[in-house]
Every structure is written in C-alpha cells, then in structure tokens.
Short mmCIF file of C-alpha atoms in Angstrom, two decimals:
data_model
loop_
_atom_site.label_atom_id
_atom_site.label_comp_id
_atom_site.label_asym_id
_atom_site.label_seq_id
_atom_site.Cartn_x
_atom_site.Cartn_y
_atom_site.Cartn_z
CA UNK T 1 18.18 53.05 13.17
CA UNK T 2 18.35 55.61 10.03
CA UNK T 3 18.52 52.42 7.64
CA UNK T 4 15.27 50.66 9.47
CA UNK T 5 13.38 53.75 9.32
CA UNK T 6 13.24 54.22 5.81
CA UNK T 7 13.01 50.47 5.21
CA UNK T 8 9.29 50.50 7.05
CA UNK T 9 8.85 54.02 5.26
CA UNK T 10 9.67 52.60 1.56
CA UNK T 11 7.81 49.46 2.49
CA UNK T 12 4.45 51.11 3.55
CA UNK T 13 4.42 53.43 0.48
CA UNK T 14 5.05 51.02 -2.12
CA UNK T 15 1.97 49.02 -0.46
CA UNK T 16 0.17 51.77 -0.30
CA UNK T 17 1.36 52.74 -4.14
CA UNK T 18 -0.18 49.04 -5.47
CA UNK T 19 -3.48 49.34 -3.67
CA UNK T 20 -2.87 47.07 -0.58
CA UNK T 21 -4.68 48.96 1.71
CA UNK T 22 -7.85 49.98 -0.20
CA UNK T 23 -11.14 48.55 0.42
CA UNK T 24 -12.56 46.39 -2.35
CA UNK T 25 -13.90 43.09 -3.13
CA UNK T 26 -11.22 41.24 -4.57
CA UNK T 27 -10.74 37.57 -5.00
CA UNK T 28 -7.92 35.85 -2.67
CA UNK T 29 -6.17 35.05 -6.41
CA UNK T 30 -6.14 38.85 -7.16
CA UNK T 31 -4.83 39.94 -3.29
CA UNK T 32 -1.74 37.43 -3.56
CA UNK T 33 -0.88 38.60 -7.01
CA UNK T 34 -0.94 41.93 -6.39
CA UNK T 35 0.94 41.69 -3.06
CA UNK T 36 3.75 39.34 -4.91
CA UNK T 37 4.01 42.31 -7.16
CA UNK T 38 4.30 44.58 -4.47
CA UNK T 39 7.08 43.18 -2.67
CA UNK T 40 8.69 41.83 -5.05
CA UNK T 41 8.99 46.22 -5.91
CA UNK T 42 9.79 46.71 -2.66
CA UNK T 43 12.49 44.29 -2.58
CA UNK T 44 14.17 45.93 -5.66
CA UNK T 45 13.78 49.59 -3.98
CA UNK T 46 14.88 49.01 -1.13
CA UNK T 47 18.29 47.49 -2.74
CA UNK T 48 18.85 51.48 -3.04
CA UNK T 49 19.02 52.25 0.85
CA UNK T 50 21.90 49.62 1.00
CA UNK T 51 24.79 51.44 2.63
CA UNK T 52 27.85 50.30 0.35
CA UNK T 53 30.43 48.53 2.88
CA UNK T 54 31.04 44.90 4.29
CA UNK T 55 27.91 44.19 4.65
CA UNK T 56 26.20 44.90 1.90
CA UNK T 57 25.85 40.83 0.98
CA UNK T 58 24.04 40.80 4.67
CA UNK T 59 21.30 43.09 4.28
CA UNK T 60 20.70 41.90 0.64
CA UNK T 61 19.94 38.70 2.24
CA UNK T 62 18.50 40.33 5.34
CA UNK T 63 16.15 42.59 2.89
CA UNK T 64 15.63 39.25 0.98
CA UNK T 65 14.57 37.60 4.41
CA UNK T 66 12.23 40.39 5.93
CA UNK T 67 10.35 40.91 2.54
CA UNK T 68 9.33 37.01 2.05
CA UNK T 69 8.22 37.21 5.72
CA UNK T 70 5.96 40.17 5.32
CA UNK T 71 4.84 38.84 2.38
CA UNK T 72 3.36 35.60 4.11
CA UNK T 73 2.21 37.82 6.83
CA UNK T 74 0.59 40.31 4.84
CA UNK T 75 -1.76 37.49 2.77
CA UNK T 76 -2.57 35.66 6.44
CA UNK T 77 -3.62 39.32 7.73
CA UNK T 78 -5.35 40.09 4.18
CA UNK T 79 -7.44 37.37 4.75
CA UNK T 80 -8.17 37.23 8.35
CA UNK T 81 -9.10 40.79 8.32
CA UNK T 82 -11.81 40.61 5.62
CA UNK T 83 -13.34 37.14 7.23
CA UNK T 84 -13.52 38.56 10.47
CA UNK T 85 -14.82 42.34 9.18
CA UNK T 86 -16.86 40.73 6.82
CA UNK T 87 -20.35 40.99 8.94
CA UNK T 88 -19.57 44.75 9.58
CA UNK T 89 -18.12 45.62 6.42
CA UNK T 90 -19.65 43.10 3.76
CA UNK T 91 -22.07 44.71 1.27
CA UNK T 92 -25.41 43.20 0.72
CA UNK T 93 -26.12 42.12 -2.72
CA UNK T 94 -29.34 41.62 -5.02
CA UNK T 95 -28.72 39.52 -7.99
CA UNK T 96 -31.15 40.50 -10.88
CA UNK T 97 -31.77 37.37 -12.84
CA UNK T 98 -32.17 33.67 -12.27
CA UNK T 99 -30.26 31.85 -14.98
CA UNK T 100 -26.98 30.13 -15.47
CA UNK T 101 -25.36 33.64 -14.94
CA UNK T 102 -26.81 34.60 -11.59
CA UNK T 103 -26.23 31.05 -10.54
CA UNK T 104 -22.50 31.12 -11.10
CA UNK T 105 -22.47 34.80 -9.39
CA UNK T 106 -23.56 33.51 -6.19
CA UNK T 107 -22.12 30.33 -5.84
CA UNK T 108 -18.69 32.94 -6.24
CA UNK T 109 -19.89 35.34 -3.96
CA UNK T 110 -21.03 32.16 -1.17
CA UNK T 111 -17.84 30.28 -1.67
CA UNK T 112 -15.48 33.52 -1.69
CA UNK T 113 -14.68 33.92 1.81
CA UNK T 114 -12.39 36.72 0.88
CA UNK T 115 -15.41 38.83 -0.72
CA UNK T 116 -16.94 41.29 1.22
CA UNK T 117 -19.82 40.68 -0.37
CA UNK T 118 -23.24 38.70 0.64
CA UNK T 119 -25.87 37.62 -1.91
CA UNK T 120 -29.27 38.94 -0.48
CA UNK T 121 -31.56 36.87 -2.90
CA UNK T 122 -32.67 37.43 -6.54
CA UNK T 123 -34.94 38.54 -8.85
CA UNK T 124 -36.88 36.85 -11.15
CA UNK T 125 -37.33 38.81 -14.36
CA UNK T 126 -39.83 36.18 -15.75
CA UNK T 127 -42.58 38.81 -16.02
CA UNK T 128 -44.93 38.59 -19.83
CA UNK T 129 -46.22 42.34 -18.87
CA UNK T 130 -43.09 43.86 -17.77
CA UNK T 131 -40.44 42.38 -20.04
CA UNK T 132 -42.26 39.74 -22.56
CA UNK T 133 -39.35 38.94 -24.37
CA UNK T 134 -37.25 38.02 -21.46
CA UNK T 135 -37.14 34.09 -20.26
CA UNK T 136 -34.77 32.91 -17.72
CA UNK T 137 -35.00 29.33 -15.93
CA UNK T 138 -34.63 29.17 -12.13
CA UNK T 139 -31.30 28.12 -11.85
CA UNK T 140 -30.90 29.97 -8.37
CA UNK T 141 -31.47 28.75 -4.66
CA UNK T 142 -32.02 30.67 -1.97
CA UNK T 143 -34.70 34.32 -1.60
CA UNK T 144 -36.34 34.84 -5.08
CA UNK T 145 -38.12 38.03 -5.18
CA UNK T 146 -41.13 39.13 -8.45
CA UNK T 147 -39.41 42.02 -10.89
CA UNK T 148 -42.49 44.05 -9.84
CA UNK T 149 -41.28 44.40 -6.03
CA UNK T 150 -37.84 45.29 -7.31
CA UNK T 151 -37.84 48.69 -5.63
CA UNK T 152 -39.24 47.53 -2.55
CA UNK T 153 -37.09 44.75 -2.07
CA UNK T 154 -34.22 47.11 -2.18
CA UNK T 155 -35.18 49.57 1.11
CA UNK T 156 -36.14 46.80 2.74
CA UNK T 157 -33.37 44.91 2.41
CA UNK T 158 -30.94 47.76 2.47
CA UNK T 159 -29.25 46.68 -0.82
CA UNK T 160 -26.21 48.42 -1.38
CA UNK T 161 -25.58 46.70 -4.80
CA UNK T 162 -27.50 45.43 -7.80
CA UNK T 163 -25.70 42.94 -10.50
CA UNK T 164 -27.88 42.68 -13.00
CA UNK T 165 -27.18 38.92 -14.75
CA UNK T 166 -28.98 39.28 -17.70
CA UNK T 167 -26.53 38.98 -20.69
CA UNK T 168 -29.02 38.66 -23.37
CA UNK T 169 -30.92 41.63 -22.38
CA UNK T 170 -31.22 44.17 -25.35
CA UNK T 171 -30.74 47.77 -24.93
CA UNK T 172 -34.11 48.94 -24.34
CA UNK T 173 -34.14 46.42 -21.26
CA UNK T 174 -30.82 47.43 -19.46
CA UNK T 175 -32.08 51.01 -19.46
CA UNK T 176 -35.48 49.98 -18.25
CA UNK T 177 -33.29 48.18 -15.27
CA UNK T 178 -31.07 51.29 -14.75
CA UNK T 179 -33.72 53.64 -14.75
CA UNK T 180 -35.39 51.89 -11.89
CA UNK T 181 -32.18 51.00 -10.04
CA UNK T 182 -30.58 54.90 -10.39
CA UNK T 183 -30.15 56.44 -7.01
CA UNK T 184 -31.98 53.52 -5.25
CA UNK T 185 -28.45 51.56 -4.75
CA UNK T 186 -24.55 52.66 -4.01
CA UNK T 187 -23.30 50.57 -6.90
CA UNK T 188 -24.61 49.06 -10.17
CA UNK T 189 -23.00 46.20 -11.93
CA UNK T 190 -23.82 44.12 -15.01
CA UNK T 191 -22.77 41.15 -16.80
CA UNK T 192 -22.16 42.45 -20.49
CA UNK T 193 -23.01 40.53 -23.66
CA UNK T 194 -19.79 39.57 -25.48
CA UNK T 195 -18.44 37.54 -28.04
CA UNK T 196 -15.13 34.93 -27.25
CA UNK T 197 -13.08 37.55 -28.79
CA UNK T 198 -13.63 39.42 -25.61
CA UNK T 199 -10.65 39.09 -23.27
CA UNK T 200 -8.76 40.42 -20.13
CA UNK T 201 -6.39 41.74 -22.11
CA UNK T 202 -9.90 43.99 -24.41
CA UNK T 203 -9.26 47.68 -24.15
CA UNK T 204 -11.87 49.92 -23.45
CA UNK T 205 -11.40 52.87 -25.40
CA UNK T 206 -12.90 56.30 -25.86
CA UNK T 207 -12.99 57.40 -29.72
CA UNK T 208 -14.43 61.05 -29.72
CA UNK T 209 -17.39 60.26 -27.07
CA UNK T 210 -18.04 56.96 -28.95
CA UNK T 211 -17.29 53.46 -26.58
CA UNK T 212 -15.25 51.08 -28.83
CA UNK T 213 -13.72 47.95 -27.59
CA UNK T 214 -10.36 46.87 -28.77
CA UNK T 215 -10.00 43.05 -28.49
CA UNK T 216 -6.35 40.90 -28.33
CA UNK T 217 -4.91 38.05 -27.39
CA UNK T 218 -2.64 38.69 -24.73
CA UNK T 219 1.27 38.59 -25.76
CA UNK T 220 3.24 35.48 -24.50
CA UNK T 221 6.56 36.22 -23.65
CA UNK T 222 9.33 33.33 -23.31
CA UNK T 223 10.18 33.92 -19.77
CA UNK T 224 6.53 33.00 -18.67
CA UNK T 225 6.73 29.75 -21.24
CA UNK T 226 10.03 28.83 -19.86
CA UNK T 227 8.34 29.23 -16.25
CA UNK T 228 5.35 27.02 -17.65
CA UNK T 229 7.82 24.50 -18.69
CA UNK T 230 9.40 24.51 -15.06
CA UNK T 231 6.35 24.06 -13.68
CA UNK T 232 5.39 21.43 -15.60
CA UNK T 233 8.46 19.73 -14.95
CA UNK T 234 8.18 19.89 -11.06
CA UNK T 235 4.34 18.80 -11.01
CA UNK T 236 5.39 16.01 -13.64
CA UNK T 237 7.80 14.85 -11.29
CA UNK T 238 6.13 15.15 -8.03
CA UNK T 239 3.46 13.21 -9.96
CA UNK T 240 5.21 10.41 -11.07
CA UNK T 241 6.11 9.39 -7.14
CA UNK T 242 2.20 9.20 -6.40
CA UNK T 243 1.69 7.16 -9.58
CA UNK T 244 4.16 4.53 -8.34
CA UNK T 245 1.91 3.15 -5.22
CA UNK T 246 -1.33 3.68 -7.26
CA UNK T 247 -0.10 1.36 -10.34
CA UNK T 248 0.25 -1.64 -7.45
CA UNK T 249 -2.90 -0.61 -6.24
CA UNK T 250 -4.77 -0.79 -9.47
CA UNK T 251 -3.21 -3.85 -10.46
CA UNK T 252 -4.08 -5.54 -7.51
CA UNK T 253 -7.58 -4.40 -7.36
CA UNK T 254 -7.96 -5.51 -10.66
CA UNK T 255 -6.52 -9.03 -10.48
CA UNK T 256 -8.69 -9.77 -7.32
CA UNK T 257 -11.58 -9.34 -9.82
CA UNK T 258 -10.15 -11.17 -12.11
CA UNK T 259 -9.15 -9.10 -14.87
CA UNK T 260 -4.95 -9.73 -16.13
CA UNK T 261 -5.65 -7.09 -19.28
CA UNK T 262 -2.72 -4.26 -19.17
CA UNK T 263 -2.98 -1.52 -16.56
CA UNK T 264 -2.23 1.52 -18.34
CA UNK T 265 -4.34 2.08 -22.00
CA UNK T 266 -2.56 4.70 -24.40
CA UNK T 267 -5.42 6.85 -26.59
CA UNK T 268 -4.68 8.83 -29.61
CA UNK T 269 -5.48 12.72 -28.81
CA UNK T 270 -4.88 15.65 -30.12
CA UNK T 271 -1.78 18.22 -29.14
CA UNK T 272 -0.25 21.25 -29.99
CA UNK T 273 -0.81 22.51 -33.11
CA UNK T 274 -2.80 19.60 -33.77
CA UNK T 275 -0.25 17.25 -34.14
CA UNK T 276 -1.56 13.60 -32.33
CA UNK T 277 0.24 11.86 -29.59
CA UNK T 278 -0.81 9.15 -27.70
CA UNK T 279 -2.36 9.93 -23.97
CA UNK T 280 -1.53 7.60 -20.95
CA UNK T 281 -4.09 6.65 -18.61
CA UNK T 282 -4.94 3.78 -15.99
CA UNK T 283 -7.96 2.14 -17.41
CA UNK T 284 -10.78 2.57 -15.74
CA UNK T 285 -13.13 0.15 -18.17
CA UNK T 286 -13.70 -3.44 -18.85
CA UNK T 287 -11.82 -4.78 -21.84
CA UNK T 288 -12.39 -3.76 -25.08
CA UNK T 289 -14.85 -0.59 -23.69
CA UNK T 290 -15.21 0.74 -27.61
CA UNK T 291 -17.01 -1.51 -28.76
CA UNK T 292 -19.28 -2.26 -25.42
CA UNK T 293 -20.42 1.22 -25.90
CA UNK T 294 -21.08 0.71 -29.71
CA UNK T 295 -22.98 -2.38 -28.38
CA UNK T 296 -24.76 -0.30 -25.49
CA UNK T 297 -25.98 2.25 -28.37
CA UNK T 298 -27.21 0.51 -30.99
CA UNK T 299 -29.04 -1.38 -27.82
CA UNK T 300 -30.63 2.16 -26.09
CA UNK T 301 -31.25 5.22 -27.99
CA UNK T 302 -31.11 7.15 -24.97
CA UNK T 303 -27.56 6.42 -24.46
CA UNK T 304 -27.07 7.47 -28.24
CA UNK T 305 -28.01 10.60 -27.57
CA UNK T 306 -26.40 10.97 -23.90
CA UNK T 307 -22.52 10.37 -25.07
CA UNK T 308 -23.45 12.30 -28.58
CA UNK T 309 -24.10 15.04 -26.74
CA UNK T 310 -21.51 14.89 -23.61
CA UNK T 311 -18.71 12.57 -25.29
CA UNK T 312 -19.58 10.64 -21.85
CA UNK T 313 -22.09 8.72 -19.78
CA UNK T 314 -22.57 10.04 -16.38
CA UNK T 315 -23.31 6.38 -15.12
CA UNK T 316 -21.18 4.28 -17.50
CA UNK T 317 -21.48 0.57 -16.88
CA UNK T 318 -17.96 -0.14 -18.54
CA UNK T 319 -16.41 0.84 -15.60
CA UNK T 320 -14.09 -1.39 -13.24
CA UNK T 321 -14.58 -1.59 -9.07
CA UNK T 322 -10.93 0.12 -9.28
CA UNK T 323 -12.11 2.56 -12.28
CA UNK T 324 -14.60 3.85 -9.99
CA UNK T 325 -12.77 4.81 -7.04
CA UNK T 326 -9.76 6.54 -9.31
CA UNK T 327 -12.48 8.45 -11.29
CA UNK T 328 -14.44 9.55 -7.85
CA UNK T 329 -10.80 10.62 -6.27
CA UNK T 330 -9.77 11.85 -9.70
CA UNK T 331 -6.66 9.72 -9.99
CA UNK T 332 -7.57 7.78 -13.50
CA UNK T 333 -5.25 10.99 -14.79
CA UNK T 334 -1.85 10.12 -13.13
CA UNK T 335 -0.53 8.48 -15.37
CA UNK T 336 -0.78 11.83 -17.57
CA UNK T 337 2.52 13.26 -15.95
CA UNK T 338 4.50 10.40 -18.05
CA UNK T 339 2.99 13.15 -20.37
CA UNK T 340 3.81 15.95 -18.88
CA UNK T 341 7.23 15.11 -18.87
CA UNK T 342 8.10 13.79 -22.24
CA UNK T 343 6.64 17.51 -23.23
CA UNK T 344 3.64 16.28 -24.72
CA UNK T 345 0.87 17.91 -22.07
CA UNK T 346 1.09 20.74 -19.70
CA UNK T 347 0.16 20.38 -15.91
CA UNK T 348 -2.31 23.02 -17.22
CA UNK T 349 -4.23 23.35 -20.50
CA UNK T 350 -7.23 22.27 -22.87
CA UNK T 351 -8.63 19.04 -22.09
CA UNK T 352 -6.92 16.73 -24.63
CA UNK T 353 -9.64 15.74 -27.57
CA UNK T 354 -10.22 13.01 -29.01
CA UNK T 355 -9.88 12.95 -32.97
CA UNK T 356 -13.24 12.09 -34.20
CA UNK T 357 -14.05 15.43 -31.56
CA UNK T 358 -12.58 17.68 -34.48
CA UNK T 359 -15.60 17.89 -36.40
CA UNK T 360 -17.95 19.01 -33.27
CA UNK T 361 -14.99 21.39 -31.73
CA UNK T 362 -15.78 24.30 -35.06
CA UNK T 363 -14.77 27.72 -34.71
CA UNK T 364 -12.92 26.75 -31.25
CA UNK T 365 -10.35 24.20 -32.60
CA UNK T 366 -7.98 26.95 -33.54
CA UNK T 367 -8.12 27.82 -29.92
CA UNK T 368 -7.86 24.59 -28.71
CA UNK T 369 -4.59 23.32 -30.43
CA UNK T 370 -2.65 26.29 -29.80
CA UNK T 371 -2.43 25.49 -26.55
CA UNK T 372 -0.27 22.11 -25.23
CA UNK T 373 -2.91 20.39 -23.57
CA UNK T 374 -3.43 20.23 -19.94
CA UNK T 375 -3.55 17.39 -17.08
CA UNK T 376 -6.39 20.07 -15.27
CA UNK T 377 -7.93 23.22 -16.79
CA UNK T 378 -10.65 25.48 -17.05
CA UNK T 379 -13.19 22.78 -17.16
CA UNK T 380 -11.77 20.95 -14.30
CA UNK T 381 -11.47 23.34 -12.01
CA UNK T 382 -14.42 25.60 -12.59
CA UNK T 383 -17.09 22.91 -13.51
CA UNK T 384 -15.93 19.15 -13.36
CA UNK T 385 -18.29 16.48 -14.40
CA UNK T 386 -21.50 18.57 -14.65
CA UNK T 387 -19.60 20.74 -17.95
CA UNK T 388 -21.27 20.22 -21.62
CA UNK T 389 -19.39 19.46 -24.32
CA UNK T 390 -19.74 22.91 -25.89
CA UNK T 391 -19.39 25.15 -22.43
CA UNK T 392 -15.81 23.47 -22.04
CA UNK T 393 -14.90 23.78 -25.43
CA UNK T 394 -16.13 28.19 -24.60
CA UNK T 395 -13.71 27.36 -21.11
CA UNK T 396 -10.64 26.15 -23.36
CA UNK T 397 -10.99 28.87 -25.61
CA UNK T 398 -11.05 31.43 -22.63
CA UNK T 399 -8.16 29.88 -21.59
CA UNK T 400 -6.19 30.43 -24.72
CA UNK T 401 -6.59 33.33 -24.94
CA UNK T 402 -6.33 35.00 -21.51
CA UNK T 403 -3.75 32.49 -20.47
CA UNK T 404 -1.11 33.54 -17.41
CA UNK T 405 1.13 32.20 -15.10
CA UNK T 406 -1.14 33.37 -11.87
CA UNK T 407 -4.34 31.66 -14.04
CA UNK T 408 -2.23 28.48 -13.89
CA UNK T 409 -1.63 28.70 -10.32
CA UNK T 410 -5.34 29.51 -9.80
CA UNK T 411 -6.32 26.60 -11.37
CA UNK T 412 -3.83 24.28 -10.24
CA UNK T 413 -5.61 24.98 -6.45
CA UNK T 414 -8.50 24.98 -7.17
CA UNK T 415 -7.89 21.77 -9.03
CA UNK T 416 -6.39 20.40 -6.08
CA UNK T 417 -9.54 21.52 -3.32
CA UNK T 418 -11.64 20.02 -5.84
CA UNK T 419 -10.19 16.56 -5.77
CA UNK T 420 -9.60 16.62 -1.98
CA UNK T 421 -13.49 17.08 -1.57
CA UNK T 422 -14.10 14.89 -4.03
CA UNK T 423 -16.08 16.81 -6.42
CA UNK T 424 -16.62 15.25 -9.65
CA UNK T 425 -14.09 13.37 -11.91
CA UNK T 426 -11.36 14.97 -13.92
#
C-alpha cells in the first residue's frame, strides 16, 4: 500500500510539473507531446520507489504497464473533456482582418475540436478614412463586421479575445489597433511580420530593455535521424503491401482502355543535397504526356501561363480513367515507398522538384535540398492541390528548418485524414 501511494503521488506531480492540468488552448499535437514527455518522466522516477528484492523485474514491467495505460487514458480524457466543456469553457474570438491570414486562423480554430476557442466573426479593416494604406481581400466566410463598429462589436458580442491578422500592418497601425482594443478584451494576440529566418527554435531576448530576436535552425541530433530512418523504413514497408493490389489494378484498368505502355514511369528529381535520382510513380497520363503538354501550350496561351505559374493544370486532359481515380484517392504516389526504401525519399519531406524547377525555387533551394525529400509534407498536409508554387516552396523551407520527429508524426495524420476524405491530390 506504501509503494502505490507514492506511485499516484509521483504520478500526479510530475503531471502537474509539465502543465497537464492547466487550462489553455492547445492543439491535440501539442497535448500528446507533452503528455508522452510526461510519462515517459514519470516512468523514469518512479524506477526510484522500486523496492530492491525479487521482484524488482515485476514492477519494472508493472510500472512499464500502468504508465502506457494512463497515458492512453489521459489523451482520451484530454480530449473528451475539452469537447464536452467546450460550450461552457470555450472563449469567443474576433478575428481582425480578412485575408489569407485570418482565413487560415479560423479554418484552425473551426476544425480544432481540441481548441477551446470559437471564431465570433471578423473585421474588415478595408476602411480609406481609417487606415488608407491598408487593403485586404475577403478571404473569410462567416460574420464580417466594418473596422468602425470594432468597439461595439466587442460588448456585444462579449469577445474575450482579439487576434489581430494583419501581418503587413506597420507600426503606427498595430498601436492604433491596441489602443482601441486595451482593456476592452481579456487577451490580445497578433500575427507578427517575419522573415523565413524566423523559426520555433527564434529566441526572444531582452538586451538592456531593447526586444532582439535571435534566429537558428534547430540542432539535429542522430538519435532523431536514426528514428526518421526507422520510420521511414516501417511506412516504406507497410507501403509496399498496398502497392502490390493497386499495380494489378492499374494495369488492368488500363488495358481495358486499351493502353499496353509500362505501368510505373521513373522521373528525374532532385534529392539531398541536390544530387538527382530518379522518382517512381504509376502513371497517371496518356503516353508520351511531355510533349502533349508542349502541344497543348503552344495551342492555348492560357494554359501557358496556368502550368508556368503552378508547374500543373488543375484540369489536365493528359490524364488516364485510372490516373484520375489514383490522383482523387491520392494513390499515384505509392509507388514512392520503392523510394523510401532504397533511402532515396523520406516518408516525410520537401516535395521532390523537378530539375528545370531550380531556376524558379531562388533563395529557397538551399532549404529545399537539405532535406531528403518526402512522400507527404508541409504542402500536402496543410494545403493539397489548392498550394502555389511559391507558398509550398515558403512550406518546405519551414519545414527545414523547424523540422522534428512530433512535426513528422503531425503530418503523417494529417496526411492520412486528408486522403481518407479525399481532399485534393498529393
């Protein structure tokens, strides 16, 4: 009885030591993170109550037993709690600012069921007397309220707290917005304007009352890269039985229509440390697609500009009845983990350019190629088909440089939601 007593004491202060019981709006991704690192303390510490005698081997596989069960318990209660508190303790949010920004803060906050948080509507800061120099698109659905009712809207709403998603705002604006919004709201948050040199692991620092920001990449160590590698390994293999069935399928899909030319197409791309390799993939277009879409642009100037632009046609009219459905279920990429395990692509990483990309990828290309290049990434997960060309080249470059085993994991299921419902193409 001694032992079990300070096994639930030692357990419910190291929780209470890494924040577990605190009330905040954090994402799922962050709760089970900081929970694994919680037990996986606990389980360590409480290696020290272990009486030393016969069975010491049973209670370090008891201990071993008991903390992996709390921790699945403690992420199903996590989560449970906060959707079925989330009415009572969920605070009501006014998004200042219609753009891109504001857009991607509330499709967060709407599909974060974790979040106590609820997006009341937004503000559009499109106003030539009050801020000339400010001019957002409506990007936003939902309750858009005029910058000149912004105090009203906030009593009688009952806003507890204001983002303000305005990056490009210049000084003399944020002030304007914080002198309206002091005292009138609990909390006040803002999107910052950065560079890409900006990262997770930036330090804010105070230098004698002065607020300098310390930028670096974040160190990799070789445990997490061996890890990666493991990873990789497992997902390559798990990948390779799906591919199996779907080659059959594709190649009888394809001779019912007719077409004998080879499943599989290999592609030149570009890898680590920019050294080429050649990419497998099921082909999804007719025969000889190059040089129908040469054909298709000389023919339409439209389409010129369309692929110049996006490196892709959203309705391309190379591809096969079988192309289609593997692009709309995301399968075309399969064959990738013949990739993945020869060591040429990661389960996670950069999409993988094509050559003749170099010359549009600029100041990024560093970024890109010193990563191994990824089956899914940021693009995939966070964006899919509706992604420029330069705003996934920005997501690979994030990537690189705030790169993690949990951001893996985080985008390996999201990835995987994503394809169940269909969402785009890889």
């Amino acid at each position: 009885m001694d032992y079990t007593l300070r096994f639930v004491i030692l357990y419910f202060m190291i929780q209470a030591m890494f924040g577990h019981y605190r009330v905040s709006t954090l994402l799922i991704w962050e709760e089970v993170q900081l929970l694994i690192k919680s037990h996986l303390c606990f389980y360590m510490a409480s290696l020290l109550l272990i009486p030393i005698g016969k069975r010491v081997l049973y209670l370090l596989l008891f201990n071993l037993l008991i903390t992996f069960l709390m921790f699945i318990f403690d992420v199903f209660i996590s989560r449970t709690i906060r959707i079925l508190l989330r009415n009572y303790a969920k605070e009501r949010v006014l998004i200042i600012g219609t753009g891109k920004e504001a857009q991607q803060l509330g499709h967060v906050v709407k599909t974060n069921r974790f979040s106590l948080m609820e997006v009341v509507g937004y503000v559009d800061v499109n106003d030539k007397e009050l801020f000339p120099r400010i001019h957002q698109s409506i990007e936003v659905e939902g309750d858009i309220y005029p910058v000149k009712n912004l105090v009203k809207v906030i009593e009688q709403q009952d806003i507890d707290t204001a983002i303000i998603a305005i990056p490009n705002a210049s000084r003399k604006q944020m002030d304007h917005f914080m002198s309206i919004l002091y005292n009138k709201v609990e909390k006040i948050k803002y999107l910052p304007r950065t560079s890409g040199m900006v990262t997770f692991d930036t330090k804010v620092q105070d230098f004698d009352g002065m607020l300098v920001i310390s930028t670096a990449k974040g160190k990799t160590t070789k445990g997490a890269l061996i890890m990666k590698r493991l990873i990789d390994i497992a997902g390559g293999l798990a990948g390779m039985i799906i591919l199996l069935p779907l080659y059959f399928y594709v190649r009888k899909k394809n001779h019912a229509n007719g077409d004998y030319d080879p499943i599989f197409f290999t592609q030149e791309r570009i890898g680590k440390n920019g050294k080429p390799f050649k990419i497998y993939k099921f082909r999804t277009m007719v025969p000889n697609a190059e040089t129908v879409l040469e054909k298709l642009m000389e023919e339409n100037p439209a389409i010129r500009e369309e692929y110049e632009t996006n490196k892709k046609l959203r309705n391309d009219p190379r591809i096969t009845a079988a192309g289609k459905v593997l692009r709309e279920k995301s399968l075309d990429e399969f064959p990738q983990f013949i990739n993945v395990i020869k060591g040429e692509m990661s389960m996670v990483g950069p999409r993988p350019y094509l050559p003749r990309e170099i010359k549009d990828m600029g100041i990024y290309y560093n970024s890109v190629i010193g990563c191994t290049p990824g089956v899914t990434g940021m693009w995939q997960s966070h964006g899919r088909s509706d992604v420029s060309f330069d705003d996934r080249l920005k997501m690979d470059d994030y990537y690189y440089r705030n790169w993690t085993i949990w951001l893996d994991l985080t985008i390996l299921i999201k990835t995987v939601k994503m394809v169940f419902k269909g969402e785009g193409a890889l």
